[in-house]
CSV table of C-alpha atoms in Angstrom, one decimal:
chain,number,residue,atom,x,y,z
A,731,MET,CA,-44.0,-8.4,-11.9
A,732,VAL,CA,-42.3,-5.5,-13.7
A,733,MET,CA,-38.9,-6.7,-15.8
A,734,THR,CA,-37.3,-3.1,-16.0
A,735,SER,CA,-33.5,-3.8,-15.0
A,736,SER,CA,-30.4,-5.5,-15.5
A,737,LEU,CA,-29.8,-6.4,-11.9
A,738,VAL,CA,-31.7,-9.2,-10.2
A,739,PHE,CA,-31.6,-10.4,-6.5
A,740,ILE,CA,-33.3,-12.7,-4.0
A,741,HIS,CA,-33.8,-11.4,-0.6
A,742,PHE,CA,-35.2,-13.6,2.4
A,743,SER,CA,-36.3,-12.2,6.0
A,744,LEU,CA,-36.2,-14.6,8.8
A,745,CYS,CA,-38.3,-14.1,11.6
A,746,SER,CA,-36.4,-13.7,14.7
A,747,ILE,CA,-37.4,-16.3,17.9
A,748,PHE,CA,-36.4,-15.0,21.4
A,749,LEU,CA,-36.2,-17.4,24.0
A,750,GLN,CA,-35.2,-17.3,27.9
A,751,LEU,CA,-31.9,-18.6,28.0
A,752,GLN,CA,-30.7,-21.0,30.7
A,753,ARG,CA,-27.4,-22.1,31.9
A,754,GLY,CA,-26.9,-25.9,32.8
A,755,GLU,CA,-26.3,-29.3,31.2
A,756,ILE,CA,-28.3,-30.3,28.2
A,757,LEU,CA,-29.2,-33.7,27.3
A,758,LEU,CA,-30.0,-34.5,23.9
A,759,VAL,CA,-31.7,-37.7,22.4
A,760,PRO,CA,-28.9,-39.4,20.3
A,761,GLU,CA,-31.9,-40.8,17.7
A,762,LEU,CA,-33.3,-37.3,17.3
A,763,SER,CA,-29.8,-35.5,16.9
A,764,PHE,CA,-27.6,-34.6,13.6
A,765,LEU,CA,-24.3,-33.4,13.2
A,766,THR,CA,-24.0,-30.1,11.6
A,767,GLY,CA,-20.9,-28.6,10.1
A,768,ILE,CA,-18.1,-30.0,8.4
A,769,PRO,CA,-15.4,-32.0,10.8
A,770,GLU,CA,-11.7,-31.1,10.9
A,771,ASN,CA,-10.3,-34.0,9.3
A,772,MET,CA,-12.8,-33.5,6.4
A,773,LYS,CA,-11.9,-30.0,5.7
A,774,LYS,CA,-8.1,-31.3,5.0
A,775,ASP,CA,-9.5,-33.7,2.5
A,776,PHE,CA,-9.1,-31.8,-0.6
A,777,ARG,CA,-11.4,-34.3,-2.5
A,778,VAL,CA,-14.2,-34.1,-0.1
A,779,MET,CA,-13.9,-30.1,0.0
A,780,LYS,CA,-13.6,-29.9,-3.9
A,781,ASP,CA,-17.0,-32.1,-4.0
A,782,VAL,CA,-19.0,-29.7,-1.5
A,783,SER,CA,-17.5,-26.6,-3.2
A,784,GLN,CA,-19.3,-27.8,-6.5
A,785,GLN,CA,-22.3,-28.4,-4.8
A,786,ILE,CA,-22.3,-25.0,-3.0
A,787,ASN,CA,-20.7,-22.8,-5.2
A,788,LEU,CA,-23.7,-23.0,-8.0
A,789,SER,CA,-23.4,-20.5,-10.8
A,790,PRO,CA,-26.1,-17.8,-10.9
A,791,GLU,CA,-27.9,-19.6,-13.6
A,792,GLN,CA,-28.1,-23.0,-11.6
A,793,HIS,CA,-29.0,-21.0,-8.3
A,794,HIS,CA,-32.1,-19.3,-10.3
A,795,ILE,CA,-33.4,-22.8,-11.9
A,796,SER,CA,-33.2,-24.3,-7.9
A,797,LEU,CA,-34.6,-21.2,-6.6
A,798,ARG,CA,-37.6,-21.5,-9.1
A,799,GLN,CA,-38.0,-25.2,-8.4
A,800,LEU,CA,-37.9,-24.4,-4.7
A,801,LEU,CA,-40.8,-21.8,-5.1
A,802,SER,CA,-42.7,-24.2,-7.2
A,803,ARG,CA,-42.6,-27.2,-5.0
A,804,ILE,CA,-44.0,-24.8,-2.0
A,805,GLN,CA,-46.8,-23.5,-4.1
A,806,LYS,CA,-47.6,-27.2,-4.8
A,807,ASN,CA,-47.5,-28.6,-1.5
A,808,GLU,CA,-50.8,-27.9,0.2
A,809,ALA,CA,-49.6,-27.8,3.9
A,810,ALA,CA,-47.0,-25.3,3.0
A,811,HIS,CA,-49.4,-23.2,1.0
A,812,ASN,CA,-52.1,-23.5,3.7
A,813,GLU,CA,-49.2,-22.6,6.4
A,814,LEU,CA,-48.4,-19.4,4.6
A,815,SER,CA,-51.9,-18.5,4.2
A,816,ARG,CA,-52.0,-18.8,8.1
A,817,TRP,CA,-49.4,-16.3,8.5
A,818,GLY,CA,-50.8,-14.1,5.8
A,819,LEU,CA,-47.8,-14.4,3.5
A,820,CYS,CA,-47.2,-15.4,0.0
A,821,LEU,CA,-44.3,-15.9,-2.4
A,822,ASP,CA,-43.7,-14.7,-5.8
A,823,LYS,CA,-43.2,-17.3,-8.8
A,824,ASP,CA,-40.0,-15.9,-9.6
A,825,ILE,CA,-37.0,-13.9,-8.0
A,826,TYR,CA,-37.2,-10.2,-8.1
A,827,LYS,CA,-35.6,-7.6,-10.7
A,828,ALA,CA,-34.7,-4.0,-9.6
A,829,GLU,CA,-32.2,-1.5,-11.2
A,830,GLY,CA,-28.5,-1.4,-10.1
A,831,ARG,CA,-25.2,0.3,-11.3
A,832,VAL,CA,-21.5,-0.1,-11.3
A,833,LEU,CA,-19.1,2.1,-10.0
A,834,PRO,CA,-16.2,2.9,-12.1
A,835,LEU,CA,-12.9,1.2,-12.0
A,836,GLU,CA,-10.0,2.7,-9.6
A,837,ARG,CA,-6.6,3.9,-9.9
A,838,ILE,CA,-4.0,1.8,-8.4
A,839,ASN,CA,-0.7,3.8,-7.3
A,840,LEU,CA,2.6,2.3,-7.0
A,841,LYS,CA,5.8,4.2,-6.7
A,842,SER,CA,6.6,5.0,-10.3
A,843,ILE,CA,3.5,4.2,-12.3
A,844,SER,CA,-0.4,4.5,-11.8
A,845,PHE,CA,-3.0,2.3,-13.9
A,846,ARG,CA,-6.3,1.5,-14.0
A,847,THR,CA,-7.5,-2.1,-12.9
A,848,SER,CA,-8.4,-4.6,-15.2
A,849,GLU,CA,-12.1,-5.8,-15.2
A,850,ASP,CA,-11.0,-9.0,-13.0
A,851,LEU,CA,-9.7,-6.3,-10.6
A,852,ASN,CA,-6.4,-8.0,-10.0
A,853,TRP,CA,-3.0,-6.5,-10.6
A,854,THR,CA,-0.2,-9.1,-9.3
A,855,ARG,CA,1.6,-8.8,-12.5
A,856,GLU,CA,2.2,-4.9,-12.1
A,857,VAL,CA,2.8,-5.3,-8.1
A,858,ALA,CA,5.5,-8.3,-9.1
A,859,ARG,CA,7.3,-5.8,-11.8
A,860,GLU,CA,7.2,-2.5,-10.2
A,861,ALA,CA,8.6,-1.1,-7.1
A,862,CYS,CA,6.0,-0.4,-4.1
A,863,ILE,CA,5.3,2.8,-2.6
A,864,SER,CA,7.8,2.6,0.1
A,865,ALA,CA,9.9,0.0,1.0
A,866,VAL,CA,11.8,-0.4,4.3
A,867,PRO,CA,15.3,-2.0,4.1
A,868,LEU,CA,16.2,-5.4,5.5
A,869,HIS,CA,19.7,-5.3,6.9
A,870,ARG,CA,19.4,-7.4,9.8
A,871,TRP,CA,17.0,-10.4,10.0
A,872,ALA,CA,17.4,-13.8,11.1
A,873,LEU,CA,16.3,-17.1,9.6
A,874,PHE,CA,15.6,-20.3,11.7
A,875,TYR,CA,15.4,-23.5,10.2
A,876,PRO,CA,15.6,-27.1,11.3
A,877,LYS,CA,18.8,-29.3,9.4
A,878,ARG,CA,16.5,-31.1,7.5
A,879,THR,CA,15.3,-28.0,5.8
A,880,VAL,CA,18.6,-26.6,4.9
A,881,GLU,CA,18.2,-26.8,1.0
A,882,GLN,CA,14.6,-24.9,1.1
A,883,ALA,CA,16.1,-22.4,3.0
A,884,HIS,CA,18.9,-21.4,0.9
A,885,ASN,CA,16.4,-21.9,-2.2
A,886,LEU,CA,14.0,-19.3,-0.3
A,887,VAL,CA,16.8,-16.9,0.4
A,888,SER,CA,18.2,-16.7,-3.0
A,889,MET,CA,14.8,-16.3,-4.4
A,890,LEU,CA,14.3,-13.4,-2.2
A,891,GLN,CA,17.4,-11.7,-3.1
A,892,LYS,CA,16.5,-12.0,-6.7
A,893,ILE,CA,13.1,-10.7,-6.8
A,894,SER,CA,13.7,-7.8,-4.2
A,895,GLY,CA,15.4,-5.7,-7.0
A,896,PRO,CA,12.2,-5.2,-8.9
A,897,LEU,CA,10.2,-4.3,-6.0
A,898,GLY,CA,12.5,-1.7,-4.8
A,899,ILE,CA,13.4,-3.5,-1.3
A,900,GLN,CA,17.0,-3.8,-0.2
A,901,LEU,CA,17.6,-7.1,1.3
A,902,SER,CA,21.0,-8.3,3.0
A,903,PRO,CA,21.9,-11.7,3.7
A,904,PRO,CA,20.2,-13.1,6.9
A,905,ILE,CA,21.6,-14.3,10.2
A,906,TRP,CA,21.5,-18.1,9.4
A,907,LYS,CA,20.4,-20.2,12.2
A,908,GLU,CA,20.4,-23.9,11.7
A,909,LEU,CA,18.5,-25.9,14.6
A,910,ARG,CA,19.0,-29.7,15.2
A,911,ASP,CA,15.4,-30.2,15.6
A,912,ASP,CA,12.2,-28.7,15.4
A,913,ARG,CA,10.6,-28.8,19.1
A,914,ILE,CA,9.0,-25.7,20.2
A,915,GLU,CA,11.8,-25.4,22.9
A,916,THR,CA,14.6,-25.5,20.2
A,917,TYR,CA,13.1,-22.8,18.6
A,918,ALA,CA,12.4,-20.4,21.5
A,919,ARG,CA,15.8,-20.6,22.8
A,920,ALA,CA,17.5,-19.8,19.6
A,921,ILE,CA,15.4,-16.9,19.0
A,922,ARG,CA,15.8,-15.5,22.3
A,923,LEU,CA,19.3,-15.7,22.1
A,924,VAL,CA,19.6,-13.9,19.0
A,925,LEU,CA,17.0,-11.3,19.9
A,926,CYS,CA,19.3,-10.8,23.3
A,927,THR,CA,22.8,-10.7,21.2
A,928,GLU,CA,21.5,-8.8,18.4
A,929,SER,CA,19.3,-5.5,19.5
A,930,THR,CA,19.1,-4.3,15.9
A,931,VAL,CA,17.1,-7.5,14.3
A,932,GLN,CA,14.3,-6.2,12.2
A,933,LEU,CA,12.8,-9.6,11.4
A,934,VAL,CA,12.6,-13.2,12.6
A,935,VAL,CA,11.8,-15.7,9.7
A,936,CYS,CA,11.0,-19.2,10.7
A,937,VAL,CA,10.9,-22.2,8.4
A,938,ILE,CA,8.7,-25.1,9.9
A,939,THR,CA,7.9,-28.3,9.1
A,940,GLY,CA,4.2,-29.7,8.9
A,941,THR,CA,1.1,-28.1,10.4
A,942,LYS,CA,2.0,-27.4,14.0
A,943,ASP,CA,-0.2,-24.9,15.6
A,944,ASP,CA,1.4,-25.2,18.7
A,945,LEU,CA,4.7,-24.2,17.3
A,946,TYR,CA,3.4,-21.6,15.3
A,947,GLY,CA,1.5,-20.3,18.6
A,948,ALA,CA,4.7,-20.4,20.4
A,949,ILE,CA,6.9,-18.3,17.9
A,950,LYS,CA,3.9,-15.9,17.5
A,951,LYS,CA,3.6,-15.3,21.5
A,952,LEU,CA,7.3,-14.9,21.8
A,953,CYS,CA,7.7,-12.5,18.8
A,954,CYS,CA,4.5,-10.4,19.2
A,955,VAL,CA,4.5,-10.0,23.3
A,956,GLN,CA,7.4,-11.3,25.2
A,957,SER,CA,10.0,-10.0,22.6
A,958,PRO,CA,8.4,-7.8,20.2
A,959,VAL,CA,9.7,-8.0,16.6
A,960,PRO,CA,7.8,-8.6,13.2
A,961,SER,CA,8.0,-12.4,12.6
A,962,GLN,CA,7.2,-14.7,9.3
A,963,VAL,CA,6.4,-18.3,9.9
A,964,ILE,CA,6.9,-20.4,6.5
A,965,ASN,CA,5.8,-24.1,5.8
A,966,ALA,CA,9.1,-25.7,4.3
A,967,ARG,CA,6.2,-27.3,2.1
A,968,THR,CA,4.9,-24.1,0.2
A,969,ILE,CA,8.9,-23.7,-0.5
A,970,THR,CA,9.5,-26.8,-1.9
A,971,GLY,CA,9.0,-27.3,-5.8
A,972,GLN,CA,9.6,-25.8,-9.0
A,973,PRO,CA,11.4,-22.2,-9.2
A,974,THR,CA,8.6,-20.8,-10.9
A,975,LYS,CA,6.5,-21.6,-8.0
A,976,LEU,CA,8.9,-20.5,-5.5
A,977,LYS,CA,9.3,-17.0,-7.2
A,978,ALA,CA,5.5,-16.4,-6.7
A,979,ILE,CA,5.8,-17.4,-2.9
A,980,ALA,CA,8.7,-15.7,-2.7
A,981,GLN,CA,7.1,-12.2,-3.9
A,982,LYS,CA,4.3,-12.8,-1.5
A,983,VAL,CA,6.1,-13.3,1.4
A,984,LEU,CA,8.6,-10.5,0.5
A,985,LEU,CA,5.5,-8.3,0.3
A,986,GLN,CA,4.1,-9.4,3.3
A,987,ILE,CA,7.3,-8.8,5.1
A,988,ASN,CA,7.7,-5.1,3.8
A,989,CYS,CA,4.1,-4.4,5.2
A,990,LYS,CA,5.0,-6.1,8.6
A,991,LEU,CA,8.4,-3.7,8.7
A,992,GLY,CA,6.0,-0.8,7.9
A,993,GLY,CA,6.2,-0.4,4.3
A,994,GLU,CA,3.4,0.6,2.1
A,995,LEU,CA,2.8,-1.5,-1.2
A,996,TRP,CA,0.1,0.5,-3.1
A,997,GLY,CA,-2.6,3.2,-2.9
A,998,VAL,CA,-5.6,4.8,-4.5
A,999,ASP,CA,-6.7,8.3,-5.2
A,1000,ILE,CA,-8.5,9.3,-2.1
A,1001,PRO,CA,-10.3,12.7,-2.7
A,1002,LEU,CA,-11.1,13.5,1.0
A,1003,ARG,CA,-8.5,15.2,2.7
A,1004,GLN,CA,-7.5,15.3,6.4
A,1005,LEU,CA,-9.8,11.9,6.8
A,1006,MET,CA,-9.1,8.9,9.1
A,1007,VAL,CA,-10.4,5.5,8.7
A,1008,ILE,CA,-10.9,3.1,11.3
A,1009,GLY,CA,-11.9,-0.5,10.9
A,1010,MET,CA,-13.0,-2.5,14.1
A,1011,ASP,CA,-13.9,-6.4,14.4
A,1012,VAL,CA,-14.8,-8.7,17.5
A,1013,TYR,CA,-13.6,-12.1,18.3
A,1014,HIS,CA,-14.9,-14.8,20.5
A,1015,ASP,CA,-12.1,-16.8,22.1
A,1016,PRO,CA,-13.9,-20.2,22.7
A,1017,SER,CA,-10.8,-21.4,24.9
A,1018,ARG,CA,-11.1,-18.7,27.4
A,1019,GLY,CA,-15.0,-18.6,27.9
A,1020,LYS,CA,-15.8,-16.9,24.9
A,1021,ARG,CA,-14.3,-13.6,26.0
A,1022,SER,CA,-14.3,-11.1,23.5
A,1023,VAL,CA,-11.1,-9.7,21.6
A,1024,VAL,CA,-11.8,-6.3,19.7
A,1025,GLY,CA,-9.5,-5.4,16.8
A,1026,PHE,CA,-9.2,-1.6,16.3
A,1027,VAL,CA,-7.3,-0.5,13.1
A,1028,ALA,CA,-7.0,3.2,11.9
A,1029,SER,CA,-5.1,5.0,9.2
A,1030,ILE,CA,-2.5,7.5,10.4
A,1031,SER,CA,-1.6,9.2,7.0
A,1032,HIS,CA,-3.5,11.3,4.2
A,1033,THR,CA,-3.1,8.3,1.6
A,1034,LEU,CA,-4.7,5.7,3.8
A,1035,THR,CA,-1.3,3.7,3.7
A,1036,ARG,CA,-0.3,3.7,7.4
A,1037,TRP,CA,-2.0,2.2,10.0
A,1038,TYR,CA,-2.5,1.9,13.8
A,1039,SER,CA,-3.7,-1.2,15.6
A,1040,ARG,CA,-4.8,-1.7,18.8
A,1041,VAL,CA,-6.4,-4.8,20.8
A,1042,VAL,CA,-8.9,-4.9,23.8
A,1043,PHE,CA,-10.0,-7.9,25.7
A,1044,GLN,CA,-13.6,-8.0,26.7
A,1045,MET,CA,-15.8,-9.9,29.3
A,1046,PRO,CA,-17.7,-13.0,27.9
A,1047,ASN,CA,-20.5,-12.5,25.6
A,1048,GLN,CA,-20.0,-8.7,25.5
A,1049,GLU,CA,-20.3,-8.0,21.7
A,1050,ILE,CA,-20.3,-4.0,21.8
A,1051,VAL,CA,-17.0,-2.4,22.6
A,1052,ASP,CA,-16.6,-0.7,26.0
A,1053,SER,CA,-12.8,0.4,26.0
A,1054,LEU,CA,-12.9,2.3,22.7
A,1055,LYS,CA,-11.3,5.5,24.6
A,1056,VAL,CA,-7.8,3.9,24.7
A,1057,CYS,CA,-7.7,2.8,20.9
A,1058,LEU,CA,-9.1,6.1,19.3
A,1059,VAL,CA,-7.5,8.4,21.9
A,1060,GLY,CA,-4.1,6.6,20.5
A,1061,ALA,CA,-4.9,6.7,17.1
A,1062,LEU,CA,-5.8,10.3,17.2
A,1063,GLN,CA,-2.5,11.3,19.0
A,1064,LYS,CA,-0.4,9.3,16.4
A,1065,PHE,CA,-2.1,11.0,13.6
A,1066,HIS,CA,-1.6,14.3,15.0
A,1067,GLU,CA,2.3,13.1,15.7
A,1068,ILE,CA,2.7,12.2,12.1
A,1069,ASN,CA,0.7,15.0,10.2
A,1070,HIS,CA,1.1,17.9,13.0
A,1071,HIS,CA,-2.7,18.2,12.8
A,1072,LEU,CA,-5.9,16.4,13.9
A,1073,PRO,CA,-8.3,14.7,11.3
A,1074,GLU,CA,-11.4,16.6,10.2
A,1075,LYS,CA,-13.3,13.4,9.3
A,1076,ILE,CA,-13.6,10.2,10.7
A,1077,MET,CA,-15.2,7.2,9.0
A,1078,VAL,CA,-15.9,4.0,10.7
A,1079,TYR,CA,-16.4,0.6,9.8
A,1080,ARG,CA,-17.4,-1.6,12.3
A,1081,ASP,CA,-17.7,-5.3,11.7
A,1082,GLY,CA,-19.6,-8.2,13.7
A,1083,VAL,CA,-22.8,-6.1,14.6
A,1084,SER,CA,-26.3,-7.6,14.2
A,1085,ASP,CA,-29.5,-5.8,12.8
A,1086,GLY,CA,-30.7,-6.5,16.7
A,1087,GLN,CA,-27.8,-4.5,17.8
A,1088,LEU,CA,-27.6,-1.5,15.5
A,1089,LYS,CA,-29.6,0.9,18.0
A,1090,THR,CA,-27.1,0.0,20.8
A,1091,VAL,CA,-24.3,1.1,18.3
A,1092,GLN,CA,-26.1,4.4,17.7
A,1093,GLU,CA,-26.8,5.0,21.4
A,1094,TYR,CA,-24.0,3.5,23.1
A,1095,GLU,CA,-21.2,2.9,21.0
A,1096,ILE,CA,-21.1,6.0,18.9
A,1097,PRO,CA,-21.2,8.3,22.2
A,1098,GLN,CA,-18.5,6.8,23.5
A,1099,LEU,CA,-16.3,7.3,20.6
A,1100,GLN,CA,-17.5,11.2,20.8
A,1101,LYS,CA,-16.6,11.4,24.1
A,1102,CYS,CA,-13.2,10.6,23.2
A,1103,PHE,CA,-12.9,14.0,21.5
A,1104,GLU,CA,-12.8,15.6,24.8
A,1105,ALA,CA,-9.4,14.6,25.4
A,1106,PHE,CA,-8.4,17.4,22.8
A,1107,ASP,CA,-9.1,21.0,23.0
A,1108,ASN,CA,-11.8,22.3,21.0
A,1109,TYR,CA,-12.0,19.2,18.8
A,1110,GLN,CA,-15.1,18.2,17.1
A,1111,PRO,CA,-14.5,16.4,13.8
A,1112,LYS,CA,-17.3,15.2,11.4
A,1113,MET,CA,-18.0,11.6,11.6
A,1114,ALA,CA,-19.8,8.6,9.6
A,1115,VAL,CA,-20.3,5.2,11.3
A,1116,PHE,CA,-21.2,2.1,9.1
A,1117,VAL,CA,-21.9,-1.4,10.3
A,1118,VAL,CA,-20.5,-3.8,8.1
A,1119,GLN,CA,-22.6,-7.3,7.4
A,1120,LYS,CA,-21.3,-9.9,5.6
A,1121,LYS,CA,-23.6,-13.0,6.8
A,1122,ILE,CA,-26.7,-12.1,4.6
A,1123,SER,CA,-29.1,-14.0,2.9
A,1124,ALA,CA,-29.1,-11.6,-0.1
A,1125,ASN,CA,-27.7,-13.0,-3.8
A,1126,ILE,CA,-27.2,-10.8,-6.6
A,1127,TYR,CA,-27.1,-11.6,-10.3
A,1128,SER,CA,-26.5,-9.6,-13.5
A,1129,ALA,CA,-29.3,-9.6,-16.1
A,1130,ALA,CA,-27.3,-7.7,-18.6
A,1131,THR,CA,-27.1,-10.8,-20.9
A,1132,ASP,CA,-29.7,-13.3,-21.5
A,1133,HIS,CA,-28.4,-15.7,-18.9
A,1134,PHE,CA,-27.7,-14.5,-15.4
A,1135,THR,CA,-24.1,-13.8,-14.9
A,1136,VAL,CA,-21.9,-12.8,-11.9
A,1137,PRO,CA,-22.3,-9.0,-11.2
A,1138,PRO,CA,-19.2,-7.0,-12.0
A,1139,PRO,CA,-17.0,-5.8,-9.2
A,1140,GLY,CA,-18.2,-2.5,-7.9
A,1141,THR,CA,-22.1,-3.5,-8.3
A,1142,VAL,CA,-24.4,-1.1,-6.0
A,1143,VAL,CA,-27.9,-1.7,-4.9
A,1144,ASP,CA,-29.1,1.1,-2.9
A,1145,HIS,CA,-33.0,0.8,-3.0
A,1146,THR,CA,-35.9,-1.6,-3.3
A,1147,ILE,CA,-33.8,-4.3,-0.7
A,1148,THR,CA,-32.7,-1.5,1.7
A,1149,SER,CA,-34.1,-0.9,5.0
A,1150,ARG,CA,-36.9,1.8,5.8
A,1151,ASP,CA,-35.4,2.6,9.1
A,1152,TRP,CA,-31.8,3.1,8.1
A,1153,VAL,CA,-29.6,4.4,5.4
A,1154,ASP,CA,-28.0,1.4,3.6
A,1155,PHE,CA,-26.4,0.0,0.9
A,1156,TYR,CA,-25.2,-3.4,-0.7
A,1157,LEU,CA,-22.0,-3.8,-2.7
A,1158,VAL,CA,-20.1,-6.6,-4.6
A,1159,ALA,CA,-16.6,-5.3,-4.4
A,1160,HIS,CA,-14.8,-8.6,-5.2
A,1161,TYR,CA,-14.1,-10.4,-8.2
A,1162,ALA,CA,-16.4,-13.9,-7.9
A,1163,ARG,CA,-14.6,-16.7,-10.1
A,1164,GLN,CA,-17.4,-19.0,-9.0
A,1165,GLY,CA,-20.7,-19.3,-7.6
A,1166,CYS,CA,-23.0,-16.2,-7.3
A,1167,GLY,CA,-22.3,-12.8,-6.2
A,1168,ILE,CA,-22.8,-12.3,-2.5
A,1169,PRO,CA,-22.6,-8.7,-1.9
A,1170,THR,CA,-22.0,-7.0,1.8
A,1171,ARG,CA,-24.5,-4.8,3.3
A,1172,TYR,CA,-23.4,-1.4,4.7
A,1173,ILE,CA,-25.5,0.1,7.3
A,1174,CYS,CA,-24.9,3.9,8.3
A,1175,VAL,CA,-25.8,4.5,11.5
A,1176,THR,CA,-24.8,8.2,12.2
A,1177,ASN,CA,-23.3,10.8,9.4
A,1178,THR,CA,-22.3,14.0,10.7
A,1179,ALA,CA,-20.0,14.2,8.0
A,1180,ASN,CA,-23.2,14.8,5.8
A,1181,LEU,CA,-21.5,12.3,3.1
A,1182,SER,CA,-23.6,11.6,0.1
A,1183,PRO,CA,-24.8,8.1,-0.8
A,1184,ASP,CA,-22.6,8.2,-3.8
A,1185,HIS,CA,-19.6,9.3,-1.7
A,1186,MET,CA,-20.2,6.7,0.9
A,1187,GLN,CA,-20.3,3.7,-1.6
A,1188,ARG,CA,-17.1,5.4,-3.7
A,1189,LEU,CA,-14.9,5.4,-0.5
A,1190,THR,CA,-16.0,1.9,0.5
A,1191,PHE,CA,-15.1,0.6,-2.9
A,1192,LYS,CA,-11.7,2.3,-2.9
A,1193,LEU,CA,-11.0,0.7,0.7
A,1194,CYS,CA,-12.1,-2.7,-0.6
A,1195,HIS,CA,-8.5,-2.2,-3.1
A,1196,MET,CA,-6.5,-1.6,0.1
A,1197,TYR,CA,-6.0,-4.9,1.4
A,1198,TRP,CA,-1.9,-5.4,0.6
A,1199,ASN,CA,-2.3,-9.6,1.7
A,1200,TRP,CA,-4.1,-9.6,-1.7
A,1201,SER,CA,-3.4,-7.7,-5.1
A,1202,GLY,CA,-6.8,-7.6,-6.1
A,1203,THR,CA,-10.4,-6.1,-4.3
A,1204,ILE,CA,-11.8,-8.2,-1.0
A,1205,ARG,CA,-15.6,-8.2,0.1
A,1206,VAL,CA,-14.9,-5.7,2.8
A,1207,PRO,CA,-12.8,-2.4,3.3
A,1208,ALA,CA,-9.5,-3.0,4.2
A,1209,PRO,CA,-9.5,-1.5,7.8
A,1210,CYS,CA,-12.2,-4.1,8.5
A,1211,LYS,CA,-10.1,-6.9,7.2
A,1212,TYR,CA,-7.0,-5.7,9.0
A,1213,ALA,CA,-9.2,-5.4,12.5
A,1214,HIS,CA,-10.3,-9.2,11.9
A,1215,LYS,CA,-6.8,-10.6,11.1
A,1216,LEU,CA,-5.5,-8.7,14.3
A,1217,ALA,CA,-8.5,-9.9,16.4
A,1218,PHE,CA,-8.1,-13.5,15.2
A,1219,LEU,CA,-4.4,-13.4,16.0
A,1220,SER,CA,-4.8,-12.0,19.3
A,1221,GLY,CA,-7.9,-14.4,20.4
A,1222,GLN,CA,-6.9,-17.6,18.6
A,1223,VAL,CA,-3.1,-17.7,19.2
A,1224,LEU,CA,-1.8,-15.0,21.5
A,1225,HIS,CA,-4.4,-14.9,24.2
A,1226,GLN,CA,-3.4,-11.5,25.2
A,1227,GLU,CA,-2.8,-8.1,23.9
A,1228,PRO,CA,0.1,-7.6,21.4
A,1229,ALA,CA,3.1,-5.1,22.6
A,1230,ILE,CA,2.5,-1.6,22.1
A,1231,GLU,CA,6.0,-1.4,20.2
A,1232,LEU,CA,4.0,-3.2,17.2
A,1233,CYS,CA,1.2,-0.8,16.8
A,1234,GLU,CA,2.5,1.1,14.1
A,1235,LYS,CA,3.2,-2.0,11.8
A,1236,LEU,CA,1.1,-4.6,10.3
A,1237,PHE,CA,2.5,-7.2,12.3
A,1238,PHE,CA,-0.5,-9.7,12.0
A,1239,LEU,CA,-0.8,-10.3,8.4
């Protein structure tokens, strides 16, 4: 094996076994069955999860040692060696090495300043000190809290008003609504009363006690479907403690509120003009026969800092989207309304698609997208569609030093481990504080925009900086993450489409 590079990875391919599925009752023999996964009560145990994390999140060096030991055991095991030989397979004695490259650091743009990101790709300090790109003044908002959390509620408002100035957000005192208890009916009645009597309320903020999924769901259904208004639910436990901790939490809450009202936090330099970027993801609702919930999020500004969102519910086990026309035509109309022209290029990031469905996306889903253009006269934009895959078996290490380390953010591999049938690449966009660098795979299933591989990779990396719930990079492009959050909220909590009045706001953050 030739050792020529500064990047190392391991990649396993698994054979797919197709079985004919039959519906009906399945009986399992207890003595031959083993529980898998982590129970919910164990997930809430901090000590147990910490121990599990230490076993799972091995450093690159530890992971490499364990892999070499596994390969050695397989070689020495006669039965395993014979089985591999019977299939005509053979395993190398070590992981494979290849050449990789690192994309340049991006510039983050706020209202008054621009700056290069640090190597750990975190700009929390700058966001907390400088004004965001655009802030929505919050003049009329209501705060609901049970009587026993009155101190936490007042401390929160006091801190929000204190930090709103540096962030450039105008914040008026709230409409105070103290509740006698924390029952669902009490919250619902109080919120409805305020929304009926105060027609100009911009935001509903609720302080709740404990982990109450039913209360959270009731508030979100009321504010996202029945009486559409952006809402923020805060657990009293998170705002109880030291002022330093409360300040950090209040900054995140206020920035998130600004997003939900339609504000813009930060941006990056986007060289492509007249561009629309779309993110799509699918969530399967287990409580409703696993029907599919499609989250659709599209940019409607040249800076990719304003978003339009829609949700579509589908029949059970129907992964590929069938109702794209309503979503895409609505997004294009909104883009035209704001910019007075339609986008010349459209880039789609489609999450939740396996290798076996790539042909279906290419032959069925993309033509559906293109058919939507017929709703506009003489409109044929250029388009590039990428399938985003997070659940992959490839790990990437950096061999730039004597020891294997986590690859730096922006690491790209676009050869050797890529597909011979598709144009694809692997990108490590986030900063991994522990464990190995797990990349995200991007597969280009169509490219009428004639984007070069470098342009694909650079734009994808830029979009990984644009998720406003985290002042750093994430594993996938921001529109994908937004689509995931939207689909999850609609499928897990709302169980129905959100009100159309909220489509231009990131209410689902």
